[in-house]
């Protein structure tokens, strides 16, 4: 399956004001294949329109969220494989801090603890 191409970046607008023509820039969307988690779909990764720090339209947190999604969707993919998938797609700048790296390696344990505590809370409320 090929990444979606029917969505034109010019269709998105982040404000009600009419921007000056010279200031419009297309939104770059990176399409992450979910084939590693046995899914034929793609996940679109991009900065939100208007979210810009200096000239960089990239938010490193979305790379972490995408890696967490891969880990959530498949028990067989390792944190390293999730990181490699994003780096293959977005370059070496994806998952660049030790905090992000550690978070991805602890993600499944933290998710299991969260789900366990949520389940125990819902059982105590329902009694």
Coordinates of C-alpha atoms in Angstrom, one line a residue:
X1 CA 0.0 0.0 0.0
X2 CA 1.3 3.4 -0.9
X3 CA 1.2 6.5 1.5
X4 CA -1.9 8.6 1.1
X5 CA -1.4 11.3 -1.6
X6 CA -4.9 12.6 -2.0
X7 CA -4.5 15.1 0.9
X8 CA -2.9 18.2 -0.4
X9 CA -0.9 20.2 2.1
X10 CA -2.5 23.4 0.9
X11 CA -5.9 22.2 2.1
X12 CA -4.9 22.8 5.7
X13 CA -5.1 26.2 7.3
X14 CA -4.3 27.0 10.9
X15 CA -5.9 30.4 11.2
X16 CA -8.9 32.5 10.2
X17 CA -6.6 35.3 8.9
X18 CA -5.5 35.3 5.3
X19 CA -1.7 34.9 5.3
X20 CA 0.5 36.8 3.0
X21 CA 1.3 34.7 -0.1
X22 CA 5.1 35.0 0.4
X23 CA 4.8 33.5 3.9
X24 CA 2.9 30.4 3.0
X25 CA 4.9 27.2 3.2
X26 CA 3.7 23.7 2.5
X27 CA 3.3 21.3 5.4
X28 CA 5.7 18.4 5.1
X29 CA 4.1 15.1 6.0
X30 CA 6.2 12.1 6.6
X31 CA 4.3 8.8 6.1
X32 CA 5.4 6.1 8.6
X33 CA 4.5 2.6 7.3
X34 CA 2.9 0.5 10.0
X35 CA 3.9 -2.7 8.2
X36 CA 6.3 -3.6 11.1
X37 CA 3.2 -4.1 13.2
X38 CA 1.3 -6.1 10.6
X39 CA -0.8 -3.2 9.4
X40 CA -1.1 -2.0 5.8
X41 CA -1.9 1.6 6.9
X42 CA 0.4 4.6 7.2
X43 CA 0.7 7.2 10.0
X44 CA 1.2 10.8 8.9
X45 CA 3.6 12.8 11.0
X46 CA 3.9 16.5 10.6
X47 CA 4.1 19.7 12.6
X48 CA 0.8 21.5 13.2
X49 CA 0.3 24.6 11.0
X50 CA 1.6 27.6 12.8
X51 CA 3.7 25.6 15.2
X52 CA 7.2 26.8 14.4
X53 CA 10.3 27.5 16.5
X54 CA 12.6 29.7 14.5
X55 CA 12.7 28.0 11.1
X56 CA 12.2 24.5 12.3
X57 CA 8.8 23.0 11.8
X58 CA 9.5 19.8 13.7
X59 CA 8.4 18.7 17.1
X60 CA 10.5 15.9 18.5
X61 CA 7.6 14.8 20.8
X62 CA 5.6 13.5 17.8
X63 CA 8.5 11.1 17.0
X64 CA 8.2 9.7 20.5
X65 CA 4.5 9.4 20.2
X66 CA 4.8 7.6 16.9
X67 CA 7.4 5.2 18.4
X68 CA 5.1 4.5 21.4
X69 CA 2.2 3.8 19.0
X70 CA 4.4 1.2 17.2
X71 CA 5.3 -0.4 20.6
X72 CA 1.6 -0.4 21.6
X73 CA 0.4 -1.9 18.4
X74 CA 2.8 -4.9 18.4
X75 CA 4.4 -6.9 21.2
X76 CA 7.0 -8.2 18.8
X77 CA 8.6 -4.9 17.8
X78 CA 11.5 -3.8 20.1
X79 CA 12.1 -0.2 21.2
X80 CA 15.2 -0.2 19.0
X81 CA 13.2 -1.3 16.0
X82 CA 10.7 1.5 16.6
X83 CA 13.5 4.1 16.9
X84 CA 15.1 2.7 13.7
X85 CA 11.8 3.0 11.8
X86 CA 11.5 6.6 12.7
X87 CA 15.1 7.4 12.0
X88 CA 14.8 5.7 8.6
X89 CA 11.8 7.9 7.8
X90 CA 12.7 11.2 9.5
X91 CA 16.5 11.1 9.7
X92 CA 19.0 10.9 12.6
X93 CA 17.2 13.7 14.5
X94 CA 14.3 11.5 15.4
X95 CA 14.5 10.3 19.0
X96 CA 17.5 12.4 19.9
X97 CA 17.5 12.7 23.7
X98 CA 18.4 10.2 26.4
X99 CA 15.1 11.0 28.0
X100 CA 13.2 10.0 24.9
X101 CA 15.3 6.8 24.5
X102 CA 14.8 5.8 28.1
X103 CA 11.0 6.6 27.9
X104 CA 10.6 4.3 24.9
X105 CA 12.5 1.5 26.6
X106 CA 10.3 1.8 29.7
X107 CA 7.1 2.4 27.7
X108 CA 5.5 -1.1 27.9
X109 CA 6.2 -1.4 31.7
X110 CA 4.7 2.1 32.4
X111 CA 1.7 1.3 30.2
X112 CA 1.1 -2.1 31.9
X113 CA 1.4 -0.3 35.4
X114 CA -1.1 2.4 34.2
X115 CA -3.6 -0.1 32.9
X116 CA -3.3 -2.3 36.0
X117 CA -3.9 0.7 38.3
X118 CA -6.8 1.9 36.1
X119 CA -8.4 -1.6 36.2
X120 CA -8.1 -1.9 40.0
X121 CA -9.6 1.6 40.4
X122 CA -12.6 0.8 38.2
X123 CA -13.2 -2.5 40.2
X124 CA -13.2 -0.6 43.5
X125 CA -15.6 2.0 42.2
X126 CA -18.0 -0.6 40.8
X127 CA -18.4 -2.4 44.1

